[in-house]
Short mmCIF file of C-alpha atoms in Angstrom, two decimals:
data_model
loop_
_atom_site.label_atom_id
_atom_site.label_comp_id
_atom_site.label_asym_id
_atom_site.label_seq_id
_atom_site.Cartn_x
_atom_site.Cartn_y
_atom_site.Cartn_z
CA UNK A 66 -44.46 16.46 5.44
CA UNK A 67 -41.71 18.91 6.64
CA UNK A 68 -40.77 21.76 4.36
CA UNK A 69 -37.09 20.70 4.59
CA UNK A 70 -35.79 17.26 3.68
CA UNK A 71 -34.69 14.74 6.27
CA UNK A 72 -30.96 14.00 6.16
CA UNK A 73 -29.35 10.63 6.91
CA UNK A 74 -25.62 9.70 6.95
CA UNK A 75 -24.69 6.08 6.52
CA UNK A 76 -20.99 5.90 7.49
CA UNK A 77 -18.98 2.68 7.12
CA UNK A 78 -15.49 2.12 8.59
CA UNK A 79 -12.37 1.29 6.60
CA UNK A 80 -14.07 0.66 3.24
CA UNK A 81 -12.08 0.73 0.10
CA UNK A 82 -13.63 2.46 -2.94
CA UNK A 83 -13.02 -0.53 -5.12
CA UNK A 84 -15.27 -2.79 -3.16
CA UNK A 85 -18.13 -1.31 -5.18
CA UNK A 86 -19.58 -2.08 -8.62
CA UNK A 87 -19.49 1.64 -9.25
CA UNK A 88 -15.73 1.47 -9.26
CA UNK A 89 -15.43 -1.77 -11.23
CA UNK A 90 -15.53 -4.48 -8.52
CA UNK A 91 -16.68 -7.60 -10.38
CA UNK A 92 -18.08 -9.48 -7.27
CA UNK A 93 -21.47 -7.85 -6.96
CA UNK A 94 -20.91 -6.84 -3.41
CA UNK A 95 -22.80 -3.62 -3.47
CA UNK A 96 -25.91 -3.76 -5.76
CA UNK A 97 -27.83 -1.45 -3.49
CA UNK A 98 -25.14 1.24 -3.44
CA UNK A 99 -24.50 0.79 -7.17
CA UNK A 100 -28.19 1.40 -7.95
CA UNK A 101 -28.26 4.41 -5.61
CA UNK A 102 -25.17 5.81 -7.35
CA UNK A 103 -26.74 5.37 -10.77
CA UNK A 104 -29.98 7.06 -9.69
CA UNK A 105 -28.49 9.76 -7.59
CA UNK A 106 -25.00 11.35 -7.41
CA UNK A 107 -21.77 9.40 -7.38
CA UNK A 108 -18.71 11.24 -6.11
CA UNK A 109 -16.30 9.13 -8.13
CA UNK A 110 -13.19 10.89 -6.87
CA UNK A 111 -14.02 10.98 -3.18
CA UNK A 112 -11.23 11.03 -0.59
CA UNK A 113 -10.82 11.16 3.23
CA UNK A 114 -8.93 14.27 4.34
CA UNK A 115 -7.28 12.15 7.03
CA UNK A 116 -6.92 8.31 6.79
CA UNK A 117 -7.40 7.70 10.54
CA UNK A 118 -10.67 7.10 12.32
CA UNK A 119 -11.09 10.01 14.69
CA UNK A 120 -9.60 12.84 12.60
CA UNK A 121 -11.82 11.78 9.64
CA UNK A 122 -14.88 11.62 11.86
CA UNK A 123 -14.13 15.09 13.31
CA UNK A 124 -13.98 16.44 9.74
CA UNK A 125 -17.32 14.79 8.90
CA UNK A 126 -18.91 16.40 11.86
CA UNK A 127 -17.46 19.82 11.39
CA UNK A 128 -16.43 20.47 7.92
CA UNK A 129 -12.93 21.42 9.20
CA UNK A 130 -9.51 19.86 8.78
CA UNK A 131 -8.11 18.00 11.73
CA UNK A 132 -5.42 20.57 12.35
CA UNK A 133 -8.14 23.19 12.75
CA UNK A 134 -10.30 21.25 15.32
CA UNK A 135 -7.21 19.86 17.07
CA UNK A 136 -8.41 16.32 16.46
CA UNK A 137 -5.37 15.28 14.40
CA UNK A 138 -5.06 11.78 15.81
CA UNK A 139 -7.16 9.23 17.79
CA UNK A 140 -7.82 9.70 21.45
CA UNK A 141 -8.36 13.51 21.26
CA UNK A 142 -11.90 14.64 22.16
CA UNK A 143 -13.74 16.97 19.80
CA UNK A 144 -13.79 20.22 21.65
CA UNK A 145 -17.13 20.68 23.49
CA UNK A 146 -17.58 24.23 22.05
CA UNK A 147 -16.95 23.05 18.46
CA UNK A 148 -20.18 23.38 16.38
CA UNK A 149 -21.14 20.13 14.56
CA UNK A 150 -23.76 18.99 12.04
CA UNK A 151 -25.94 18.17 15.11
CA UNK A 152 -25.76 21.82 16.26
CA UNK A 153 -26.47 23.22 12.81
CA UNK A 154 -29.32 20.91 12.04
CA UNK A 155 -30.73 21.12 15.58
CA UNK A 156 -30.64 24.87 15.37
CA UNK A 157 -32.66 24.73 12.19
CA UNK A 158 -35.45 22.76 13.90
CA UNK A 159 -34.29 19.24 13.12
CA UNK A 160 -34.48 16.30 15.44
CA UNK A 161 -30.92 14.87 15.68
CA UNK A 162 -29.71 11.35 16.46
CA UNK A 163 -26.54 9.35 16.51
CA UNK A 164 -26.21 5.60 16.34
CA UNK A 165 -23.11 3.47 16.41
CA UNK A 166 -19.40 4.26 16.69
CA UNK A 167 -18.43 7.76 17.90
CA UNK A 168 -14.68 7.76 18.45
CA UNK A 169 -14.56 11.45 19.26
CA UNK A 170 -14.45 11.26 23.09
CA UNK A 171 -11.42 11.77 25.25
CA UNK A 172 -8.66 9.25 25.55
CA UNK A 173 -9.63 6.37 27.84
CA UNK A 174 -13.35 6.60 27.02
CA UNK A 175 -14.33 3.23 25.64
CA UNK A 176 -18.08 2.65 26.17
CA UNK A 177 -20.46 5.38 27.39
CA UNK A 178 -19.72 8.82 26.13
CA UNK A 179 -20.17 11.79 28.59
CA UNK A 180 -23.02 14.09 27.45
CA UNK A 181 -20.68 16.98 26.92
CA UNK A 182 -18.62 14.96 24.50
CA UNK A 183 -21.47 13.80 22.24
CA UNK A 184 -21.31 16.66 19.71
CA UNK A 185 -24.71 18.12 20.44
CA UNK A 186 -26.80 15.15 19.32
CA UNK A 187 -30.20 14.90 21.05
CA UNK A 188 -30.85 11.24 20.73
CA UNK A 189 -27.95 8.82 21.42
CA UNK A 190 -27.33 5.08 21.07
CA UNK A 191 -23.57 4.62 20.69
CA UNK A 192 -20.16 3.60 22.05
CA UNK A 193 -17.06 5.60 21.73
CA UNK A 194 -14.89 2.55 20.67
CA UNK A 195 -17.49 0.15 19.28
CA UNK A 196 -14.68 -2.28 18.32
CA UNK A 197 -13.95 -2.86 22.01
CA UNK A 198 -17.55 -2.93 23.40
CA UNK A 199 -18.89 -5.32 20.73
CA UNK A 200 -18.23 -8.36 18.71
CA UNK A 201 -19.78 -9.45 15.36
CA UNK A 202 -22.85 -11.11 17.13
CA UNK A 203 -22.57 -9.16 20.44
CA UNK A 204 -23.41 -5.63 19.75
CA UNK A 205 -23.28 -3.46 22.95
CA UNK A 206 -23.94 0.31 22.88
CA UNK A 207 -25.14 2.90 25.47
CA UNK A 208 -28.18 5.13 25.36
CA UNK A 209 -28.52 8.72 26.30
CA UNK A 210 -28.55 7.91 29.92
CA UNK A 211 -25.34 5.85 29.65
CA UNK A 212 -27.22 2.61 30.10
CA UNK A 213 -25.84 -0.44 28.48
CA UNK A 214 -27.98 -1.76 25.60
CA UNK A 215 -27.39 -5.09 23.83
CA UNK A 216 -28.80 -5.29 20.30
CA UNK A 217 -29.76 -8.45 18.51
CA UNK A 218 -28.25 -9.69 15.26
CA UNK A 219 -25.03 -9.34 13.33
CA UNK A 220 -23.48 -5.96 14.24
CA UNK A 221 -24.12 -4.16 11.06
CA UNK A 222 -27.71 -5.43 10.99
CA UNK A 223 -28.24 -4.59 14.78
CA UNK A 224 -27.22 -0.89 14.29
CA UNK A 225 -29.21 -0.58 11.06
CA UNK A 226 -32.27 -2.08 12.75
CA UNK A 227 -31.88 0.53 15.46
CA UNK A 228 -31.70 3.25 12.89
CA UNK A 229 -34.83 1.98 11.20
CA UNK A 230 -36.69 2.01 14.52
CA UNK A 231 -35.53 5.59 15.14
CA UNK A 232 -36.50 6.76 11.62
CA UNK A 233 -39.95 5.04 11.96
CA UNK A 234 -40.56 6.99 15.18
CA UNK A 235 -39.55 10.23 13.47
CA UNK A 236 -41.89 9.51 10.51
CA UNK A 237 -44.73 9.44 12.99
CA UNK A 238 -43.98 13.08 13.71
CA UNK A 239 -44.11 14.42 10.14
CA UNK A 240 -43.92 18.08 11.01
CA UNK A 241 -40.28 17.93 12.18
CA UNK A 242 -37.52 16.88 9.87
CA UNK A 243 -34.76 14.66 11.18
CA UNK A 244 -30.92 14.31 10.88
CA UNK A 245 -29.49 10.96 11.70
CA UNK A 246 -25.94 9.84 11.72
CA UNK A 247 -25.54 6.03 11.48
CA UNK A 248 -21.96 4.92 12.09
CA UNK A 249 -21.18 1.17 11.54
CA UNK A 250 -17.95 -0.51 12.46
CA UNK A 251 -17.93 -2.82 9.42
CA UNK A 252 -15.84 -3.59 7.38
CA UNK A 253 -13.13 -2.50 9.96
CA UNK A 254 -11.14 -5.35 11.46
CA UNK A 255 -12.00 -6.60 14.92
CA UNK A 256 -9.22 -5.11 17.13
CA UNK A 257 -9.54 -7.80 19.82
CA UNK A 258 -8.84 -10.62 17.47
CA UNK A 259 -7.11 -9.04 14.46
CA UNK A 260 -9.45 -10.57 11.94
CA UNK A 261 -12.21 -9.39 9.57
CA UNK A 262 -15.26 -11.33 10.96
CA UNK A 263 -17.93 -11.63 8.31
CA UNK A 264 -21.45 -12.94 9.00
CA UNK A 265 -21.71 -16.65 9.22
CA UNK A 266 -21.33 -18.21 5.79
CA UNK A 267 -20.27 -15.02 4.08
CA UNK A 268 -16.56 -15.35 4.20
CA UNK A 269 -16.73 -18.67 2.31
CA UNK A 270 -18.39 -16.97 -0.62
CA UNK A 271 -15.24 -14.93 -1.42
CA UNK A 272 -12.42 -17.47 -0.93
CA UNK A 273 -9.92 -16.93 -3.88
CA UNK A 274 -12.07 -14.03 -5.08
CA UNK A 275 -10.92 -11.17 -7.29
CA UNK A 276 -8.03 -9.21 -5.73
CA UNK A 277 -7.40 -5.49 -6.45
CA UNK A 278 -4.18 -5.02 -8.51
CA UNK A 279 -2.27 -3.12 -5.77
CA UNK A 280 -2.95 -6.02 -3.37
CA UNK A 281 -1.98 -8.64 -5.96
CA UNK A 282 1.31 -6.92 -6.35
CA UNK A 283 2.05 -6.13 -2.71
CA UNK A 284 0.40 -8.90 -0.83
CA UNK A 285 0.23 -7.82 2.78
CA UNK A 286 -2.50 -9.63 4.63
CA UNK A 287 -4.98 -9.58 1.73
CA UNK A 288 -4.84 -13.31 1.00
CA UNK A 289 -5.90 -13.93 4.62
CA UNK A 290 -8.31 -11.07 5.11
CA UNK A 291 -10.01 -10.29 1.88
CA UNK A 292 -12.69 -13.02 1.99
CA UNK A 293 -13.89 -11.85 5.42
CA UNK A 294 -13.63 -8.17 4.37
CA UNK A 295 -15.66 -8.82 1.24
CA UNK A 296 -18.28 -10.65 3.26
CA UNK A 297 -18.53 -7.75 5.68
CA UNK A 298 -19.01 -5.29 2.67
CA UNK A 299 -21.73 -7.56 1.22
CA UNK A 300 -23.67 -7.53 4.52
CA UNK A 301 -23.20 -3.71 4.90
CA UNK A 302 -24.76 -3.19 1.45
CA UNK A 303 -27.65 -5.39 2.38
CA UNK A 304 -28.20 -3.30 5.57
CA UNK A 305 -28.08 -0.15 3.45
CA UNK A 306 -30.57 -1.60 1.16
CA UNK A 307 -32.91 -2.42 4.00
CA UNK A 308 -32.70 1.12 5.32
CA UNK A 309 -33.54 2.50 1.88
CA UNK A 310 -36.50 0.05 1.74
CA UNK A 311 -37.69 1.27 5.17
CA UNK A 312 -37.64 4.90 3.92
CA UNK A 313 -39.75 3.80 0.96
CA UNK A 314 -42.21 1.91 3.10
CA UNK A 315 -42.56 4.82 5.42
CA UNK A 316 -43.37 7.11 2.48
CA UNK A 317 -40.44 9.37 3.09
CA UNK A 318 -37.73 8.22 0.54
CA UNK A 319 -38.40 11.14 -1.73
CA UNK A 320 -38.08 13.54 1.23
CA UNK A 321 -34.82 12.14 2.64
CA UNK A 322 -31.25 12.82 1.60
CA UNK A 323 -29.09 9.73 2.24
CA UNK A 324 -25.32 10.16 2.12
CA UNK A 325 -23.16 6.97 2.02
CA UNK A 326 -19.43 7.24 2.67
CA UNK A 327 -16.52 5.83 4.69
CA UNK A 328 -13.98 7.35 7.04
CA UNK A 329 -10.98 5.85 5.24
CA UNK A 330 -9.83 2.91 3.24
CA UNK A 331 -7.67 -0.27 3.86
CA UNK A 332 -4.33 -1.29 2.38
CA UNK A 333 -3.91 -4.54 4.34
CA UNK A 334 -0.49 -3.87 5.63
CA UNK A 335 1.02 -3.20 2.25
CA UNK A 336 2.01 0.46 2.63
CA UNK A 337 3.04 0.41 6.32
CA UNK A 338 2.74 -1.90 9.28
CA UNK A 339 -1.11 -1.79 9.56
CA UNK A 340 -4.16 -0.92 7.54
CA UNK A 341 -4.34 2.83 6.79
CA UNK A 342 -2.36 5.98 7.81
CA UNK A 343 -0.66 6.42 4.34
CA UNK A 344 -1.25 8.77 1.48
CA UNK A 345 -2.06 6.01 -1.08
CA UNK A 346 -5.48 5.51 -2.62
CA UNK A 347 -5.87 2.29 -0.67
CA UNK A 348 -5.99 4.50 2.48
CA UNK A 349 -7.57 7.68 1.28
CA UNK A 350 -10.04 6.79 -1.49
CA UNK A 351 -13.54 6.03 -0.28
CA UNK A 352 -17.02 5.28 -1.85
CA UNK A 353 -19.43 8.11 -1.62
CA UNK A 354 -22.95 8.32 -3.00
CA UNK A 355 -25.71 10.79 -2.26
CA UNK A 356 -29.38 10.29 -3.10
CA UNK A 357 -32.59 12.13 -2.43
CA UNK A 358 -33.70 15.71 -2.81
CA UNK A 359 -31.16 17.74 -4.76
CA UNK A 360 -29.07 14.68 -5.77
CA UNK A 361 -31.41 12.60 -7.88
CA UNK A 362 -29.99 12.45 -11.36
CA UNK A 363 -26.81 14.17 -10.29
CA UNK A 364 -24.77 11.70 -12.19
CA UNK A 365 -21.04 11.00 -11.80
CA UNK A 366 -18.90 13.76 -10.36
CA UNK A 367 -15.26 13.40 -11.30
CA UNK A 368 -13.82 16.41 -9.51
CA UNK A 369 -11.93 15.55 -6.30
CA UNK A 370 -14.09 15.83 -3.21
CA UNK A 371 -13.07 15.18 0.44
CA UNK A 372 -14.75 14.57 3.77
CA UNK A 373 -14.66 18.28 4.67
CA UNK A 374 -16.92 18.97 1.74
CA UNK A 375 -19.76 16.78 2.98
CA UNK A 376 -20.99 18.79 5.93
CA UNK A 377 -21.54 21.99 3.88
CA UNK A 378 -23.06 19.89 1.08
CA UNK A 379 -25.63 18.41 3.39
CA UNK A 380 -26.51 21.71 5.03
CA UNK A 381 -26.74 23.40 1.61
CA UNK A 382 -28.92 20.68 0.22
CA UNK A 383 -31.23 20.95 3.25
CA UNK A 384 -31.60 24.78 3.00
CA UNK A 385 -29.63 25.29 6.22
CA UNK A 386 -27.07 28.08 6.25
CA UNK A 387 -23.53 26.93 5.83
CA UNK A 388 -21.22 28.61 8.34
CA UNK A 389 -18.52 30.61 6.66
CA UNK A 390 -16.00 29.07 9.12
CA UNK A 391 -16.35 25.68 7.33
CA UNK A 392 -13.28 24.83 5.30
CA UNK A 393 -15.14 22.47 3.01
CA UNK A 394 -17.41 23.50 0.13
CA UNK A 395 -20.86 22.39 -1.01
CA UNK A 396 -20.71 20.23 -4.06
CA UNK A 397 -24.22 21.48 -5.29
CA UNK A 398 -22.64 24.00 -7.72
CA UNK A 399 -20.77 20.99 -9.36
CA UNK A 400 -24.07 19.38 -10.13
CA UNK A 401 -25.16 22.48 -12.09
CA UNK A 402 -22.09 22.96 -14.21
CA UNK A 403 -20.31 25.45 -11.99
CA UNK A 404 -16.99 23.63 -11.77
CA UNK A 405 -14.59 26.34 -12.96
CA UNK A 406 -13.38 27.41 -9.50
CA UNK A 407 -13.46 23.93 -7.89
CA UNK A 408 -10.00 22.80 -6.75
CA UNK A 409 -8.38 20.12 -9.12
CA UNK A 410 -6.76 18.48 -6.08
CA UNK A 411 -7.79 16.78 -2.79
CA UNK A 412 -5.70 17.85 0.20
CA UNK A 413 -4.83 15.11 2.72
CA UNK A 414 -3.29 15.23 6.17
CA UNK A 415 -1.66 12.11 7.62
CA UNK A 416 -0.88 11.48 11.32
CA UNK A 417 0.14 8.69 13.75
CA UNK A 418 2.29 6.69 11.32
CA UNK A 419 3.99 9.99 10.26
CA UNK A 420 3.38 13.70 9.99
CA UNK A 421 2.50 13.71 6.26
CA UNK A 422 0.73 15.81 3.66
CA UNK A 423 -0.52 15.02 0.22
CA UNK A 424 -2.36 16.41 -2.78
CA UNK A 425 -4.16 14.09 -5.16
CA UNK A 426 -5.47 15.22 -8.63
CA UNK A 427 -7.04 12.90 -11.24
CA UNK A 428 -3.50 12.51 -12.77
CA UNK A 429 -0.99 12.79 -9.91
CA UNK A 430 -0.46 11.92 -6.33
CA UNK A 431 2.30 13.81 -4.44
CA UNK A 432 3.10 13.33 -0.85
CA UNK A 433 5.65 14.55 1.69
CA UNK A 434 6.59 13.52 5.23
CA UNK A 435 8.26 15.36 8.11
CA UNK A 436 11.41 13.35 9.03
CA UNK A 437 11.86 15.01 12.40
CA UNK A 438 8.24 15.07 13.52
CA UNK A 439 6.35 12.39 15.58
CA UNK A 440 3.04 11.47 14.08
CA UNK A 441 1.53 10.90 17.56
CA UNK A 442 2.52 14.07 19.25
CA UNK A 443 3.02 16.59 16.41
CA UNK A 444 0.04 18.04 14.62
CA UNK A 445 2.20 19.62 11.89
CA UNK A 446 5.81 20.46 11.03
CA UNK A 447 7.89 23.35 9.70
CA UNK A 448 9.98 21.10 7.40
CA UNK A 449 9.06 18.08 5.16
CA UNK A 450 10.83 15.94 2.66
CA UNK A 451 9.32 14.63 -0.58
CA UNK A 452 8.21 11.10 -0.22
CA UNK A 453 6.27 9.97 -3.40
CA UNK A 454 4.94 10.96 -6.77
CA UNK A 455 2.75 8.68 -8.82
CA UNK A 456 1.48 9.08 -12.38
CA UNK A 457 -2.06 7.81 -11.99
CA UNK A 458 -2.65 7.60 -15.66
CA UNK A 459 0.29 5.24 -16.32
CA UNK A 460 0.33 3.72 -12.81
CA UNK A 461 -3.19 3.73 -11.27
CA UNK A 462 -2.18 1.18 -8.64
CA UNK A 463 0.66 3.46 -7.31
CA UNK A 464 3.47 0.95 -7.68
CA UNK A 465 6.10 3.08 -9.43
CA UNK A 466 7.38 5.95 -7.32
CA UNK A 467 8.62 8.74 -9.51
CA UNK A 468 9.86 11.13 -6.87
CA UNK A 469 13.56 10.56 -7.81
CA UNK A 470 12.94 10.57 -11.54
CA UNK A 471 14.71 13.59 -13.23
CA UNK A 472 12.08 13.39 -16.00
CA UNK A 473 9.36 14.23 -13.49
CA UNK A 474 11.12 16.93 -11.51
CA UNK A 475 9.04 19.74 -13.06
CA UNK A 476 5.83 17.85 -12.20
CA UNK A 477 6.96 17.43 -8.62
CA UNK A 478 7.83 21.12 -8.33
CA UNK A 479 4.37 22.03 -9.62
CA UNK A 480 2.74 19.62 -7.20
CA UNK A 481 4.86 20.98 -4.26
CA UNK A 482 3.56 24.44 -5.02
CA UNK A 483 0.06 23.26 -5.00
CA UNK A 484 0.51 21.43 -1.79
CA UNK A 485 2.00 24.38 0.03
CA UNK A 486 -0.95 26.46 -1.19
CA UNK A 487 -3.43 24.01 0.20
CA UNK A 488 -1.60 23.67 3.48
CA UNK A 489 -1.53 27.46 4.11
CA UNK A 490 -5.20 27.78 3.00
CA UNK A 491 -6.04 25.14 5.67
CA UNK A 492 -4.42 27.39 8.26
CA UNK A 493 -1.03 25.59 8.52
CA UNK A 494 2.22 27.49 8.63
CA UNK A 495 4.18 27.90 5.41
CA UNK A 496 6.44 24.80 5.30
CA UNK A 497 9.81 24.10 3.91
CA UNK A 498 9.76 20.99 1.56
CA UNK A 499 13.05 19.42 0.70
CA UNK A 500 13.49 17.33 -2.39
CA UNK A 501 13.75 13.65 -1.94
CA UNK A 502 17.35 12.74 -1.20
CA UNK A 503 17.31 8.99 -0.88
CA UNK A 504 15.25 6.13 -2.28
CA UNK A 505 12.25 5.31 0.01
CA UNK A 506 12.23 1.94 1.66
CA UNK A 507 8.62 1.26 0.63
CA UNK A 508 7.50 0.99 4.28
CA UNK A 509 6.26 3.75 6.68
CA UNK A 510 7.30 3.43 10.29
CA UNK A 511 4.46 3.23 12.82
CA UNK A 512 5.15 5.42 15.87
CA UNK A 513 1.88 4.65 17.72
CA UNK A 514 0.16 1.45 18.38
CA UNK A 515 -3.05 0.46 16.48
CA UNK A 516 -5.03 0.03 19.78
CA UNK A 517 -8.48 1.52 19.34
CA UNK A 518 -8.13 2.20 15.68
#
């Protein structure tokens, strides 16, 4: 066996944290992930650093904030000279592969991704915008030569089967470790039809099923879409379980790190006019579990962790040098009791619907927005205005905005200071943040279409 562990990332798209039993969902949607979290390491306070597809994916590839890579919204290519996980693992002797949705090529690239825009991956079976090249039972991707490949089965199964075949081939070459990034589309909505297409027979299982409290209160499209969404999550967990079974059958489960996470959540048009792009937990909080060497028995980690922390964590766990330029931090010290200097807040950048910034601790969520900036064209702003403050102990579903409450002015001031500190540490200019001056409408205005998201 190789002296370094294999590494596999299992990425879902638009999956809420509370779809999992680990976070109290009562429907039994994710038994395989729940078991992996109990046996491995469960990052219970895991957040995306950007609740939009491409920026979150850029952060997962680089360990950098979107404003650092320049990929602050969809349709911006990851710079060809930007080192990614593929470059770092490849440089350490790993065989690297990518399967599924990419979404980091230039605007207008839908299917085949030009070689120079593939982030340095050696093996390739993907589409830039999988939501437009595929349907639930019509999975079309493109190989390393740009040749169209149609894969059999429901989309999540088709891509997972491809990953299993790739891993089996690598297991036949035991002297070289591998790094595989598997990127599913589920449980993201189907853009071409606006629905959440579960596998045949799965949607019916969850008609009138349990609804999260924020969606019960705010509605949105949840009554229409939750049954299909839940059915998609269930099938994704089954695919994840099959992949873990394949690692066991190949005799490499104990030598393979598997990281499960999602790029962002889904609020079902309750916080703005679509499904994400807001600073609320429904958009930013994601399920994250790591298992395998270095993570077995890691337990539940309650400190806030974001997507920029996953690349350095995976490199560190594999014994590969973590570049000092990465803005994230390895969580391995947290697993060994060294939590004293770990930040108490997650830092989030929001684009497209707004130019927004937020910090989220285990007790408070504080967010600001730039009233004079355009979320599609402006990466950041010089001036922001306070937008919301939630007490998560009293109001975990974020229904009572306290930003105008005189009783919480001191809290807001403290959180503002912490936000400014995190913004500048990420390389942003020192901003001016004005106090909230009028009551929020409860809706964020979309300034860009949802096409391709």
